[in-house]
Coordinates of C-alpha atoms in Angstrom, one line a residue:
X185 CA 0.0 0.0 0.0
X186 CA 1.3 3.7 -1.1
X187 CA 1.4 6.0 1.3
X188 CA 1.1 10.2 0.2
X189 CA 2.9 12.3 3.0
X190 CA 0.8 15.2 3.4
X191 CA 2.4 18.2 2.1
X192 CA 0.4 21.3 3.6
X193 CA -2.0 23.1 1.0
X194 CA -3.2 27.1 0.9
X195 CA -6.5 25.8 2.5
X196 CA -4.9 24.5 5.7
X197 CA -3.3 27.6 6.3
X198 CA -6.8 29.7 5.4
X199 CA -8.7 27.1 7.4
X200 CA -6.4 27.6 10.7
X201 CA -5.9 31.4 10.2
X202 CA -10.1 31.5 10.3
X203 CA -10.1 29.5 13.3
X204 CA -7.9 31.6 14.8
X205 CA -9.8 34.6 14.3
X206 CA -13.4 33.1 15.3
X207 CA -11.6 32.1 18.4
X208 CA -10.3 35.9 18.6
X209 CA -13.5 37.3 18.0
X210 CA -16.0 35.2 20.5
X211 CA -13.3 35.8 23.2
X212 CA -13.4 39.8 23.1
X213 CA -17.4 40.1 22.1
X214 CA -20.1 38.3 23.9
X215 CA -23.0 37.3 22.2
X216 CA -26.5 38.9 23.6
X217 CA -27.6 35.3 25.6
X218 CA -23.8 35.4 27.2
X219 CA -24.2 39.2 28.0
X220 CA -27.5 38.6 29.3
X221 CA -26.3 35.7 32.2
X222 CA -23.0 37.7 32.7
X223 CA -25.4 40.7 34.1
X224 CA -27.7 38.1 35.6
X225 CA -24.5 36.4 37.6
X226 CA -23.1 39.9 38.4
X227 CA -26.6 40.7 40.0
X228 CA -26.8 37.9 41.9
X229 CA -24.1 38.6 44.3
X230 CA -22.8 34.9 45.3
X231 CA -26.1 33.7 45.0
X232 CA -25.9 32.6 41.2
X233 CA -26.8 29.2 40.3
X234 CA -29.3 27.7 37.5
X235 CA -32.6 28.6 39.2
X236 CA -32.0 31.8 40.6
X237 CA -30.0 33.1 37.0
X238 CA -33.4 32.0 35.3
X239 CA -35.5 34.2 37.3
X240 CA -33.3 36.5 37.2
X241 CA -33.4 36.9 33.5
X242 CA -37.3 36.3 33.6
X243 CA -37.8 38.5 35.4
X244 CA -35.7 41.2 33.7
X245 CA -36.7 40.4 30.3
X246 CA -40.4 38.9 30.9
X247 CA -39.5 36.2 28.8
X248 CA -39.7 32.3 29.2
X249 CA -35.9 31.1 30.0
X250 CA -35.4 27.7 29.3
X251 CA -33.2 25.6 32.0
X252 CA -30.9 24.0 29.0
X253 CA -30.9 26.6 27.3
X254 CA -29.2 28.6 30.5
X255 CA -27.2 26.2 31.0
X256 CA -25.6 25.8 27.7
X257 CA -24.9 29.1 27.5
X258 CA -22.8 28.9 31.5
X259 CA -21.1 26.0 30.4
X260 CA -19.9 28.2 27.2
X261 CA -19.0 31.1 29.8
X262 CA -17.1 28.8 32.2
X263 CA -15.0 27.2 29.1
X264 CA -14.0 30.6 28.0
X265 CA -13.1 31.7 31.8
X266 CA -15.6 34.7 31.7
X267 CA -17.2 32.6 35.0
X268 CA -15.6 30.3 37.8
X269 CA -18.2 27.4 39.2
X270 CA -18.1 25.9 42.6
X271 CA -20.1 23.1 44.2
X272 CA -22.0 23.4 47.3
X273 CA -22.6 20.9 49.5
X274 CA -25.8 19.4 49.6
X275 CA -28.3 21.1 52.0
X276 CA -29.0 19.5 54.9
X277 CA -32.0 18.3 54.4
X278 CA -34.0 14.7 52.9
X279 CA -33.3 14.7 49.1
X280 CA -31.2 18.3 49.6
X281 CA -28.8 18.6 46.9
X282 CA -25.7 20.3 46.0
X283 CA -25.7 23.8 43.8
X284 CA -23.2 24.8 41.0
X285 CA -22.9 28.7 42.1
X286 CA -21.2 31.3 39.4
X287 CA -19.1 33.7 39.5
X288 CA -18.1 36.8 36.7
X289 CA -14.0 36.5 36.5
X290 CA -12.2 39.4 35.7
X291 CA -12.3 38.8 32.4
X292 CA -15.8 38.5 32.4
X293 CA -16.2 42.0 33.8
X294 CA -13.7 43.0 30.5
X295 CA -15.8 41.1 28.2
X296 CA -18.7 42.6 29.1
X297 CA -17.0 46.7 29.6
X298 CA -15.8 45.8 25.9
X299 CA -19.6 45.2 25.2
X300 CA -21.1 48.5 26.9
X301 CA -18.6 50.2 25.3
X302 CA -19.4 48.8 21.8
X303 CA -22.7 49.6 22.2
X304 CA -22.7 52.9 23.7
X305 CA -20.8 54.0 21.0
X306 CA -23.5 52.6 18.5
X307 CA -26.4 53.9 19.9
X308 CA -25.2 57.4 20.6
X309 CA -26.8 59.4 18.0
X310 CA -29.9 56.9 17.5
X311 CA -32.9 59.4 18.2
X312 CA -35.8 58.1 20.3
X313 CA -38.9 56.8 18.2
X314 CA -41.1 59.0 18.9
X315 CA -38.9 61.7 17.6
X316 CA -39.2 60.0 14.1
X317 CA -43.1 60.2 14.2
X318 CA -45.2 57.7 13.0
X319 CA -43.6 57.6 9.2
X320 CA -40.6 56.3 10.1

């Protein structure tokens, strides 16, 4: 059987130099889900885990929060280091269980400054609707 040695072509580099920059670009922006539970986290004090994030963001936004949907996105925050997690013990109680708190890391806080700043920048000169009448 031939073996071909693998002699690198344009693509590869194209390929890894694009997967470089998608890494660069979701580490400095956040999208608006990963905002949303960094704010959510940040609010909570010490007190962030799963249920008290969803109401949180419920609350905030009147919206319906899934649970895996939550938690998909913490699990994305905690692989990029924008959160720390820590297990409680369980409560002391029959069937009490453990809690997964979060916590924003310094580089969550940058994350999200980079994203206020971002988007104060945008929306200073947007006029208010009601300013623009009914026409527009």
């Amino acid at each position: 059987m031939k073996h071909r040695s693998h002699k690198p072509r344009i693509y590869d580099h194209v390929f890894w130099f694009t997967e470089d920059i998608k890494q660069e670009v979701s580490m400095k922006w956040l999208s608006r889900k990963e905002e949303l539970l960094l704010l959510s986290i940040w609010k909570l004090q010490g007190n962030a885990y799963g249920v008290t994030i969803r109401r949180q963001l419920a609350k905030t936004t009147d919206k319906y929060w899934s649970i895996g949907a939550i938690y998909d996105v913490l699990d994305r925050l905690a692989r990029k280091g924008l959160v720390t997690t820590k297990i409680t013990s369980p409560l002391p109680e029959r069937g009490g269980r453990s809690k997964r708190m979060y916590q924003v890391t310094n580089k969550g806080f940058k994350a999200l400054d980079t994203v206020r700043q971002i988007q104060t920048a945008m929306w200073a000169d947007l006029p208010k609707a009601s300013v623009l009448g009914e026409e527009a």
